[in-house]
Amino acid sequence: MTEPILDAAPALDFDLKSLPKVSLHDHLDGGLRPATIIDLAEAVGHTLPSTDPVALGEWFRESADSGSLVRYLETFDHTIAVMQTKEGLFRVAKEFVEDLADDGVVYGEVRWAPEQHLQNGLTLDEVVEAIQAGLDAGVDAVAETGREIQVGQLITAMRHADRGQEIAELAVRHRNNGAVGFDIAGAEDGFLPARFRDAFTYLAQHNFPATVHAGEAAGLESIQSALVDGRALRLGHGVRIAEDITVEFDDEDSEEGDNADDSIGMVTLGELASWVRDRGIALEICPSSNLQTGAIAGFGEGIESHPLDMLYQIGFNVTINTDNRLMSGVTLTDEFELLVETFDYDLDDLLELTLNAAEAAFLPLEEKEALVEYINDAYANLA
Ligand SMILES: [Zn+2]
């Protein structure tokens, strides 16, 4: 009983879950409920590693944590297998919205790759429509509980495949039916955004926004290509932009006991890092996922080595996200709690990170302003 409690609960005396949140980077096929996977797998005759919801949830988390990319990717084989029918897509999308709302999310963008859901003969347009119907039903279900949420689709092309143009056209075709942006996902290393240059040009010509996964499994070259070839308005993760930043501490400043605000030494940004910071390109940081996938391994070992704090302190447009809630076993509330525990973030920090996300949302200006006002009011009412 005399031992100090090292991992005390966060020093915040309010309910993190109830804070209004904005989720910009959350994969549909990485956020299913285990019980739903079991139901849908039974309906389509797909064999799972377990048919017990708790054990299956653990299997997903352990596989994602195993350090083996093969095991990590195998997790998506199971979620994608049960998302090949209109019924499956509808249910997953509807529950996705309900789960976001339960996490306090008031605006979310859900990304998914239509080309991965055609195994049973559905067309690209049919799968987008099935997802939109599910999202709409989810929004309605949330409204029935007296809450509000808005969710948009980020139509994603797989990097290892060759359907970028087709998927870009699909996204633009559905811009008035729920599609708010475009992304490329999957193996980053070896698959530069430049491979999709024509698709990104098509999107730009149609004034359709893109976020691009870059700076997660690959470094600065990938980020550069996302910005130049992809005309990315946001970077999926983007965390390895920190490789273009040098921080020198002078001896006196590096004494222990400095608080977080002045613990950053002399910071020098390369041209690419300057561009990303100075232009306010949003970084869709996913703390737990970044740790699991080794995206931040070059910066040190634990979550405390995540460069997100340094990036945030020196003015990058940092947003906080979950990536794959099932595989990482996290919610956005958990990720906020992690930041409070790790970096001593307070309410002002959480508000700033949330407003960053609201302002980076692929929404028209007037809707963004309304979202910002809603968030500001909710935080003001906490005081
Ligand atoms: Zn992602």
XYZ file of N, CA and C in Angstrom, residues 44-286:
729
model
N -23.024 -16.356 -44.437
C -22.392 -16.578 -45.749
C -21.476 -17.807 -45.746
N -21.425 -18.538 -44.633
C -20.618 -19.760 -44.578
C -19.120 -19.506 -44.535
N -18.712 -18.422 -43.888
C -17.282 -18.123 -43.764
C -16.771 -18.611 -42.402
N -15.621 -19.279 -42.404
C -15.070 -19.815 -41.158
C -14.170 -18.785 -40.473
N -14.409 -18.596 -39.180
C -13.646 -17.613 -38.391
C -12.716 -18.321 -37.407
N -11.704 -17.611 -36.903
C -10.813 -18.193 -35.887
C -11.551 -18.519 -34.585
N -12.655 -17.821 -34.312
C -13.449 -18.113 -33.119
C -14.871 -17.643 -33.371
N -15.831 -18.319 -32.736
C -17.221 -17.853 -32.853
C -17.723 -17.313 -31.522
N -16.784 -17.025 -30.640
C -17.136 -16.355 -29.389
C -16.734 -14.881 -29.534
N -17.672 -13.955 -29.322
C -17.369 -12.539 -29.583
C -16.153 -12.011 -28.819
N -16.036 -12.402 -27.559
C -14.907 -11.881 -26.766
C -13.588 -12.454 -27.291
N -13.595 -13.775 -27.522
C -12.370 -14.413 -28.014
C -12.016 -13.898 -29.413
N -13.030 -13.658 -30.230
C -12.752 -13.160 -31.586
C -12.171 -11.742 -31.525
N -12.741 -10.910 -30.659
C -12.201 -9.561 -30.486
C -10.742 -9.610 -30.060
N -10.431 -10.535 -29.135
C -9.040 -10.681 -28.679
C -8.143 -11.166 -29.813
N -8.684 -12.092 -30.619
C -7.890 -12.598 -31.749
C -7.506 -11.448 -32.681
N -8.447 -10.547 -32.946
C -8.132 -9.410 -33.823
C -7.042 -8.540 -33.219
N -7.181 -8.240 -31.941
C -6.190 -7.362 -31.302
C -4.819 -8.024 -31.225
N -4.810 -9.299 -30.882
C -3.516 -9.996 -30.786
C -2.841 -10.110 -32.144
N -3.636 -10.369 -33.174
C -3.065 -10.481 -34.517
C -2.462 -9.152 -34.956
N -3.182 -8.061 -34.617
C -2.691 -6.737 -35.010
C -1.443 -6.358 -34.223
N -1.327 -6.892 -33.031
C -0.218 -6.579 -32.138
C 0.981 -7.496 -32.329
N 0.829 -8.520 -33.166
C 1.816 -9.590 -33.213
C 3.148 -9.160 -33.822
N 3.140 -8.010 -34.509
C 4.376 -7.599 -35.175
C 4.528 -8.282 -36.523
N 3.581 -9.179 -36.847
C 3.644 -9.866 -38.137
C 2.651 -9.226 -39.096
N 3.164 -8.709 -40.190
C 2.296 -8.057 -41.168
C 1.319 -9.068 -41.769
N 1.778 -10.296 -41.932
C 0.913 -11.340 -42.495
C -0.303 -11.568 -41.597
N -0.047 -11.659 -40.303
C -1.159 -11.853 -39.363
C -2.060 -10.626 -39.315
N -1.442 -9.448 -39.393
C -2.232 -8.221 -39.379
C -3.167 -8.187 -40.587
N -2.631 -8.488 -41.746
C -3.445 -8.439 -42.970
C -4.520 -9.524 -42.981
N -4.231 -10.648 -42.314
C -5.217 -11.735 -42.262
C -6.493 -11.274 -41.561
N -6.354 -10.335 -40.648
C -7.551 -9.862 -39.939
C -8.558 -9.269 -40.931
N -8.051 -8.567 -41.931
C -8.957 -7.936 -42.902
C -9.591 -8.969 -43.841
N -8.946 -10.125 -44.017
C -9.575 -11.181 -44.825
C -10.931 -11.543 -44.237
N -10.993 -11.577 -42.906
C -12.242 -11.983 -42.259
C -13.306 -10.884 -42.300
N -12.889 -9.646 -42.078
C -13.910 -8.586 -42.100
C -14.432 -8.388 -43.520
N -13.520 -8.430 -44.488
C -13.938 -8.208 -45.876
C -14.803 -9.371 -46.379
N -14.516 -10.567 -45.882
C -15.300 -11.742 -46.301
C -16.772 -11.603 -45.937
N -17.063 -10.927 -44.853
C -18.472 -10.805 -44.438
C -19.113 -9.511 -44.948
N -18.379 -8.797 -45.790
C -18.906 -7.541 -46.352
C -19.020 -7.656 -47.874
N -19.668 -8.729 -48.323
C -19.804 -8.976 -49.764
C -21.257 -8.997 -50.223
N -22.168 -8.717 -49.302
C -23.589 -8.670 -49.673
C -24.142 -7.303 -49.285
N -25.238 -6.927 -49.915
C -25.862 -5.645 -49.558
C -26.244 -5.624 -48.079
N -26.753 -6.766 -47.593
C -27.184 -6.832 -46.195
C -25.993 -6.643 -45.253
N -24.890 -7.318 -45.578
C -23.692 -7.213 -44.744
C -23.146 -5.791 -44.740
N -23.069 -5.189 -45.927
C -22.537 -3.824 -46.036
C -23.432 -2.843 -45.277
N -24.730 -3.022 -45.443
C -25.690 -2.129 -44.783
C -25.525 -2.194 -43.263
N -25.492 -3.413 -42.748
C -25.417 -3.572 -41.283
C -24.106 -3.011 -40.725
N -23.012 -3.326 -41.395
C -21.708 -2.849 -40.909
C -21.665 -1.319 -40.908
N -22.202 -0.720 -41.974
C -22.177 0.751 -42.070
C -23.073 1.374 -40.996
N -24.240 0.783 -40.800
C -25.176 1.335 -39.800
C -24.566 1.271 -38.395
N -23.997 0.117 -38.068
C -23.425 -0.040 -36.727
C -22.185 0.840 -36.541
N -21.469 1.040 -37.627
C -20.280 1.905 -37.589
C -20.690 3.303 -37.097
N -21.765 3.816 -37.668
C -22.246 5.153 -37.279
C -22.697 5.150 -35.817
N -23.421 4.116 -35.424
C -23.897 4.053 -34.032
C -22.724 3.974 -33.056
N -21.696 3.233 -33.434
C -20.528 3.112 -32.551
C -19.762 4.433 -32.465
N -19.679 5.145 -33.581
C -19.030 6.463 -33.529
C -19.808 7.387 -32.592
N -21.115 7.388 -32.735
C -21.943 8.270 -31.887
C -21.749 7.925 -30.411
N -21.669 6.630 -30.109
C -21.461 6.222 -28.713
C -20.104 6.676 -28.186
N -19.187 6.948 -29.099
C -17.838 7.401 -28.744
C -17.781 8.940 -28.655
N -18.916 9.586 -28.883
C -18.945 11.053 -28.826
C -18.678 11.731 -30.159
N -18.536 10.955 -31.224
C -18.237 11.553 -32.533
C -19.497 12.245 -33.071
N -19.338 13.493 -33.479
C -20.459 14.231 -34.068
C -20.298 14.402 -35.576
N -19.060 14.289 -36.044
C -18.810 14.277 -37.486
C -17.725 13.242 -37.774
N -18.006 12.350 -38.708
C -17.024 11.326 -39.041
C -16.905 11.140 -40.540
N -15.722 10.751 -40.975
C -15.522 10.328 -42.359
C -15.066 8.879 -42.307
N -15.765 8.033 -43.044
C -15.469 6.606 -43.022
C -14.836 6.221 -44.352
N -13.666 5.590 -44.270
C -13.001 5.236 -45.539
C -13.072 3.739 -45.772
N -13.216 3.398 -47.028
C -13.329 1.988 -47.395
C -13.096 1.885 -48.890
N -12.760 0.679 -49.336
C -12.388 0.466 -50.737
C -13.447 -0.381 -51.440
N -14.327 0.253 -52.197
C -15.411 -0.476 -52.882
C -14.919 -1.682 -53.680
N -13.747 -1.582 -54.290
C -13.255 -2.683 -55.139
C -13.048 -3.991 -54.360
N -13.019 -3.903 -53.023
C -12.814 -5.112 -52.218
C -14.118 -5.810 -51.848
N -15.213 -5.305 -52.371
C -16.519 -5.837 -51.960
C -17.358 -6.309 -53.150
N -16.658 -6.817 -54.160
C -17.339 -7.212 -55.399
C -17.346 -8.723 -55.610
N -16.913 -9.467 -54.578
C -16.712 -10.918 -54.765
C -17.997 -11.678 -55.052
N -19.140 -11.121 -54.630
C -20.418 -11.806 -54.875
C -21.187 -11.216 -56.047
N -20.509 -10.435 -56.856
C -21.157 -9.936 -58.068
C -21.798 -8.570 -57.964
N -21.698 -7.912 -56.797
C -22.208 -6.539 -56.716
C -21.322 -5.629 -57.553
N -21.904 -4.532 -58.053
C -21.102 -3.573 -58.819
C -20.548 -2.500 -57.874
N -19.607 -1.717 -58.382
C -19.038 -0.625 -57.581
C -20.140 0.323 -57.105
N -21.034 0.685 -58.019
C -22.104 1.613 -57.630
C -23.046 0.993 -56.594
N -23.303 -0.294 -56.752
C -24.200 -0.950 -55.784
C -23.593 -0.985 -54.385
N -22.287 -1.236 -54.291
C -21.708 -1.295 -52.938
C -21.677 0.090 -52.294
N -21.402 1.116 -53.086
C -21.419 2.480 -52.527
C -22.827 2.823 -52.040
N -23.828 2.434 -52.819
C -25.212 2.724 -52.423
C -25.613 1.939 -51.165
N -25.156 0.682 -51.077
C -25.487 -0.128 -49.888
C -24.862 0.491 -48.642
N -23.626 0.940 -48.764
C -22.975 1.597 -47.622
C -23.699 2.879 -47.259
N -24.061 3.657 -48.268
C -24.736 4.926 -47.966
C -26.077 4.685 -47.284
N -26.787 3.651 -47.735
C -28.070 3.320 -47.091
C -27.833 2.953 -45.618
N -26.767 2.202 -45.354
C -26.435 1.828 -43.977
C -26.036 3.044 -43.147
N -25.245 3.936 -43.742
C -24.843 5.149 -43.013
C -26.071 5.999 -42.683
N -26.956 6.143 -43.665
C -28.180 6.934 -43.439
C -29.013 6.321 -42.314
N -29.124 4.996 -42.335
C -29.899 4.309 -41.293
C -29.246 4.508 -39.925
N -27.932 4.504 -39.906
C -27.200 4.731 -38.653
C -27.447 6.135 -38.121
N -27.406 7.111 -39.017
C -27.658 8.499 -38.618
C -29.077 8.626 -38.059
N -30.029 7.965 -38.716
C -31.421 8.002 -38.235
C -31.539 7.339 -36.855
N -30.859 6.197 -36.692
C -30.928 5.475 -35.414
C -30.349 6.333 -34.288
N -29.265 7.042 -34.590
C -28.656 7.929 -33.592
C -29.610 9.073 -33.265
N -30.252 9.613 -34.303
C -31.198 10.734 -34.101
C -32.345 10.299 -33.191
N -32.755 9.042 -33.336
C -33.852 8.545 -32.489
C -33.473 8.513 -31.013
N -32.171 8.507 -30.729
C -31.743 8.524 -29.323
C -31.494 9.955 -28.844
N -31.857 10.931 -29.686
C -31.733 12.329 -29.275
C -30.357 12.928 -29.518
N -29.515 12.212 -30.273
C -28.189 12.758 -30.575
C -28.085 13.035 -32.070
N -26.983 13.690 -32.453
C -26.801 14.010 -33.861
C -25.425 13.564 -34.323
N -25.362 13.072 -35.533
C -24.066 12.746 -36.131
C -24.187 12.895 -37.637
N -23.094 13.269 -38.251
C -23.025 13.369 -39.711
C -21.821 12.538 -40.149
N -21.988 11.739 -41.201
C -20.896 10.867 -41.651
C -20.773 10.921 -43.169
N -19.562 11.069 -43.664
C -19.311 11.074 -45.108
C -18.390 9.928 -45.504
N -18.497 9.522 -46.750
C -17.652 8.423 -47.255
C -16.367 8.956 -47.896
N -15.255 8.330 -47.551
C -14.006 8.554 -48.285
C -13.796 7.321 -49.166
N -14.015 7.498 -50.437
C -13.923 6.379 -51.374
C -12.439 6.110 -51.658
N -12.051 4.879 -51.401
C -10.624 4.541 -51.385
C -10.270 3.539 -52.484
N -9.117 3.768 -53.109
C -8.583 2.805 -54.081
C -7.414 2.064 -53.425
N -7.258 0.784 -53.768
C -6.164 -0.002 -53.195
C -4.885 0.228 -54.000
N -3.798 0.501 -53.284
C -2.552 0.902 -53.959
C -1.961 -0.196 -54.822
N -2.121 -1.472 -54.390
C -1.480 -2.552 -55.143
C -2.281 -2.901 -56.389
N -3.523 -2.424 -56.439
C -4.368 -2.717 -57.602
C -4.215 -1.603 -58.633
N -4.989 -1.704 -59.676
C -4.796 -0.765 -60.774
C -6.118 -0.144 -61.198
N -6.960 0.172 -60.209
C -8.298 0.664 -60.546
C -8.486 2.115 -60.123
N -7.396 2.839 -59.965
C -7.463 4.201 -59.434
C -8.416 5.102 -60.198
N -8.316 5.084 -61.523
C -9.148 5.983 -62.334
C -10.638 5.648 -62.172
N -10.901 4.338 -62.227
C -12.282 3.874 -62.089
C -12.870 4.280 -60.731
N -12.042 4.152 -59.690
C -12.508 4.464 -58.334
C -12.654 5.982 -58.150
N -11.753 6.735 -58.765
C -11.873 8.203 -58.711
C -13.178 8.636 -59.384
N -13.488 8.025 -60.516
C -14.739 8.362 -61.216
C -15.949 7.960 -60.371
N -15.847 6.815 -59.713
C -16.917 6.349 -58.817
C -17.174 7.381 -57.711
N -16.077 7.861 -57.125
C -16.196 8.832 -56.024
C -16.894 10.099 -56.506
N -16.460 10.597 -57.651
C -17.048 11.847 -58.175
C -18.529 11.628 -58.524
N -18.817 10.432 -59.036
C -20.205 10.107 -59.411
C -21.131 10.130 -58.178
N -20.568 9.831 -57.029
C -21.395 9.756 -55.807
C -21.202 10.968 -54.904
N -20.686 12.051 -55.473
C -20.399 13.225 -54.630
C -21.678 13.838 -54.054
N -22.793 13.631 -54.703
C -24.051 14.152 -54.141
C -24.827 13.086 -53.393
N -24.185 11.939 -53.213
C -24.825 10.853 -52.473
C -23.871 10.297 -51.416
N -23.219 11.182 -50.690
C -22.457 10.746 -49.524
C -20.943 10.704 -49.658
N -20.417 10.699 -50.891
C -18.953 10.644 -51.037
C -18.377 12.043 -50.849
N -17.475 12.180 -49.884
C -16.918 13.512 -49.593
C -15.442 13.630 -49.944
N -14.785 12.491 -50.212
C -13.362 12.570 -50.516
C -12.847 11.245 -51.055
N -11.551 11.252 -51.404
C -10.899 10.096 -52.025
C -9.615 9.809 -51.250
N -9.203 8.537 -51.273
C -7.958 8.138 -50.599
C -7.373 6.939 -51.339
N -6.110 6.689 -51.125
C -5.529 5.398 -51.528
C -4.993 4.732 -50.267
N -5.186 3.399 -50.182
C -4.791 2.674 -48.968
C -4.158 1.344 -49.342
N -3.629 0.655 -48.341
C -2.939 -0.611 -48.578
C -1.444 -0.390 -48.502
N -0.685 -1.286 -49.106
C 0.779 -1.254 -48.992
C 1.335 0.078 -49.494
N 1.916 0.849 -48.568
C 2.450 2.164 -48.954
C 3.847 2.040 -49.569
N 4.667 1.201 -48.919
C 6.060 1.086 -49.348
C 6.105 0.442 -50.736
N 6.687 1.135 -51.693
C 6.779 0.581 -53.049
C 5.605 0.954 -53.941
N 4.608 1.604 -53.372
C 3.436 2.012 -54.164
C 3.180 3.509 -53.960
N 4.028 4.311 -54.567
C 3.933 5.759 -54.405
C 2.622 6.288 -54.992
N 2.114 7.373 -54.410
C 0.925 8.016 -54.990
C 1.105 8.351 -56.476
N 2.331 8.520 -56.912
C 2.593 8.821 -58.334
C 1.978 7.773 -59.257
N 1.832 6.540 -58.771
C 1.193 5.487 -59.573
C -0.235 5.872 -59.973
N -0.834 6.745 -59.178
C -2.242 7.121 -59.404
C -2.362 8.561 -59.901
N -1.269 9.045 -60.505
C -1.222 10.460 -60.881
C -2.428 10.861 -61.745
N -2.775 10.022 -62.714
C -3.885 10.384 -63.613
C -5.214 10.466 -62.865
N -5.395 9.537 -61.931
C -6.638 9.548 -61.147
C -6.707 10.818 -60.287
N -5.575 11.174 -59.691
C -5.560 12.382 -58.860
C -5.775 13.640 -59.717
N -5.249 13.626 -60.930
C -5.479 14.768 -61.826
C -6.962 14.872 -62.170
N -7.562 13.730 -62.433
C -9.001 13.710 -62.717
C -9.786 14.309 -61.542
N -9.423 13.892 -60.315
C -10.113 14.401 -59.121
C -9.930 15.910 -58.996
N -8.698 16.358 -59.213
C -8.422 17.799 -59.110
C -9.226 18.570 -60.147
N -9.329 18.000 -61.353
C -10.096 18.676 -62.407
C -11.582 18.752 -62.051
N -12.016 17.833 -61.207
C -13.410 17.861 -60.773
C -13.565 18.471 -59.386
N -12.504 19.130 -58.928
C -12.546 19.814 -57.629
C -13.048 18.896 -56.526
N -12.505 17.671 -56.536
C -12.918 16.680 -55.542
C -11.722 16.401 -54.635
N -11.893 16.542 -53.322
C -10.729 16.511 -52.425
C -10.167 15.112 -52.158
N -8.861 15.083 -51.902
C -8.183 13.821 -51.599
C -7.382 13.950 -50.316
N -7.452 12.887 -49.524
C -6.485 12.672 -48.454
C -5.697 11.456 -48.904
N -4.439 11.366 -48.544
C -3.619 10.261 -49.039
C -2.834 9.646 -47.878
N -2.952 8.323 -47.722
C -2.102 7.616 -46.758
C -0.641 7.831 -47.167
N 0.132 8.456 -46.324
C 1.554 8.661 -46.622
C 2.289 8.982 -45.331
N 3.543 8.523 -45.253
C 4.322 8.792 -44.055
C 3.944 7.865 -42.917
N 3.499 6.658 -43.272
C 3.202 5.636 -42.263
C 4.209 4.504 -42.431
N 4.054 3.715 -43.499
C 4.992 2.613 -43.757
C 6.150 3.063 -44.648
N 6.062 4.269 -45.185
C 7.155 4.821 -45.989
C 7.393 6.254 -45.528
N 8.471 6.842 -46.015
C 8.910 8.116 -45.455
C 8.635 9.333 -46.329
N 9.641 10.192 -46.414
C 9.443 11.512 -47.003
C 9.110 11.464 -48.490
N 9.678 10.485 -49.195
C 9.405 10.408 -50.636
C 7.910 10.165 -50.876
N 7.335 9.350 -50.035
C 5.905 9.043 -50.154
C 5.051 10.273 -49.834
N 5.466 11.020 -48.812
C 4.729 12.245 -48.452
C 4.822 13.270 -49.588
N 6.032 13.396 -50.130
C 6.222 14.339 -51.245
C 5.317 13.970 -52.423
N 5.252 12.674 -52.725
C 4.426 12.231 -53.842
C 2.930 12.429 -53.536
N 2.543 12.235 -52.270
C 1.138 12.464 -51.887
C 0.751 13.922 -52.135
N 1.688 14.829 -51.839
C 1.381 16.257 -51.974
C 1.451 16.717 -53.427
N 2.444 16.203 -54.149
C 2.663 16.679 -55.519
C 1.771 15.917 -56.505
N 1.880 14.580 -56.484
C 1.097 13.774 -57.431
C -0.352 13.621 -56.965
N -0.531 13.511 -55.640
C -1.867 13.273 -55.099
C -2.619 14.548 -54.779
N -1.911 15.683 -54.794
C -2.516 16.964 -54.402
C -3.293 16.790 -53.086
N -2.673 16.028 -52.165
C -3.350 15.705 -50.909
C -3.628 16.963 -50.097
N -4.862 17.105 -49.637
C -5.225 18.199 -48.741
C -5.001 17.792 -47.295
N -4.921 16.463 -47.086
C -4.588 15.924 -45.759
C -3.684 14.715 -45.977
N -2.948 14.344 -44.935
C -2.095 13.159 -45.016
C -2.601 12.104 -44.039
N -2.862 10.899 -44.569
C -3.240 9.777 -43.714
C -2.015 9.375 -42.914
N -2.036 9.633 -41.612
C -0.912 9.484 -40.688
C 0.072 10.642 -40.885
N 0.909 10.567 -41.932
C 1.850 11.653 -42.175
C 2.913 11.776 -41.109
N 2.917 10.828 -40.179
C 3.738 10.977 -38.969
C 5.237 11.030 -39.287
N 5.624 10.367 -40.385
C 7.059 10.349 -40.691
C 7.558 11.656 -41.312
N 6.686 12.677 -41.384
C 7.154 14.016 -41.730
C 8.180 14.466 -40.681
N 8.105 13.877 -39.495
C 9.052 14.220 -38.426
C 10.488 13.873 -38.817
N 10.647 13.008 -39.827
C 11.999 12.682 -40.298
C 12.646 13.874 -41.003
N 11.847 14.876 -41.333
C 12.376 16.071 -41.990
C 12.559 17.224 -40.994
N 12.588 16.864 -39.741
C 12.714 17.881 -38.686
C 13.869 17.495 -37.771
N 14.744 18.453 -37.489
C 15.782 18.168 -36.492
C 15.535 19.034 -35.258
N 15.715 18.423 -34.129
C 15.514 19.134 -32.868
C 16.819 19.045 -32.093
N 17.378 20.220 -31.758
C 18.608 20.221 -30.955
C 18.308 20.855 -29.607
N 18.675 20.135 -28.595
C 18.484 20.679 -27.249
C 19.781 21.297 -26.793
N 19.708 22.530 -26.175
C 20.915 22.914 -25.518
C 20.901 22.327 -24.134
N 22.132 22.134 -23.597
C 22.252 21.395 -22.345
C 21.345 21.964 -21.259
N 21.344 23.301 -21.167
C 20.575 23.909 -20.073
C 19.075 23.660 -20.232
N 18.621 23.676 -21.474
C 17.183 23.513 -21.705
C 16.703 22.085 -21.541
N 17.648 21.154 -21.561
C 17.205 19.769 -21.560
C 17.161 19.171 -20.149
N 17.360 20.033 -19.159
C 17.268 19.549 -17.773
C 15.906 18.921 -17.516
N 15.917 17.893 -16.688
C 14.628 17.298 -16.319
C 13.807 18.313 -15.540
N 12.515 18.197 -15.645
C 11.664 19.108 -14.895
C 11.087 20.202 -15.776
N 11.622 20.330 -16.984
C 11.000 21.278 -17.918
C 9.573 20.833 -18.169
N 8.696 21.773 -18.304
C 7.354 21.309 -18.651
C 7.246 21.151 -20.161
N 6.134 20.558 -20.573
C 5.999 20.166 -21.972
C 6.167 21.355 -22.922
N 5.696 22.529 -22.494
C 5.697 23.656 -23.412
C 7.082 24.152 -23.793
N 8.045 24.000 -22.884
C 9.356 24.499 -23.283
C 10.386 23.380 -23.373
N 9.904 22.157 -23.554
C 10.843 21.053 -23.652
C 11.352 20.862 -25.077
N 10.805 21.623 -26.021
C 11.287 21.532 -27.396
C 12.493 22.455 -27.539
N 13.577 21.908 -28.105
C 14.766 22.724 -28.267
C 14.713 23.496 -29.572
N 15.886 23.694 -30.198
C 15.959 24.388 -31.482
C 15.420 23.460 -32.564
N 14.410 23.912 -33.232
C 13.760 23.055 -34.225
C 14.071 23.578 -35.615
N 14.532 22.669 -36.479
C 14.788 23.067 -37.860
C 13.964 22.184 -38.787
N 13.168 22.842 -39.632
C 12.323 22.104 -40.553
C 12.933 22.085 -41.949
N 12.895 20.913 -42.585
C 13.262 20.842 -43.991
C 12.164 21.469 -44.844
N 12.406 21.547 -46.144
C 11.426 22.221 -47.020
C 10.082 21.508 -47.026
N 10.130 20.175 -47.020
C 8.872 19.419 -47.065
C 8.088 19.610 -45.762
N 8.782 19.501 -44.639
C 8.118 19.692 -43.340
C 7.562 21.112 -43.241
N 8.319 22.094 -43.747
C 7.826 23.481 -43.724
C 6.545 23.606 -44.521
N 6.541 22.978 -45.681
C 5.350 23.046 -46.542
C 4.135 22.492 -45.792
N 4.314 21.330 -45.204
C 3.197 20.659 -44.527
C 2.719 21.496 -43.333
N 3.672 22.027 -42.567
C 3.269 22.833 -41.410
C 2.681 24.186 -41.843
N 3.422 24.876 -42.702
C 3.049 26.257 -43.008
C 1.760 26.342 -43.827
N 1.507 25.333 -44.629
C 0.261 25.319 -45.414
C -0.890 24.719 -44.610
N -0.603 24.223 -43.415
C -1.664 23.666 -42.568
C -2.234 22.359 -43.070
N -1.416 21.561 -43.768
C -1.881 20.247 -44.236
C -2.153 19.375 -43.002
N -3.386 18.915 -42.859
C -3.726 18.160 -41.649
C -3.067 16.784 -41.642
N -2.551 16.412 -40.488
C -1.996 15.071 -40.285
C -3.046 14.244 -39.548
N -3.460 13.137 -40.171
C -4.446 12.258 -39.533
C -3.681 11.229 -38.698
N -3.299 11.648 -37.505
C -2.472 10.806 -36.646
C -3.337 9.776 -35.918
N -2.859 8.537 -35.889
C -3.574 7.446 -35.210
C -2.603 6.824 -34.211
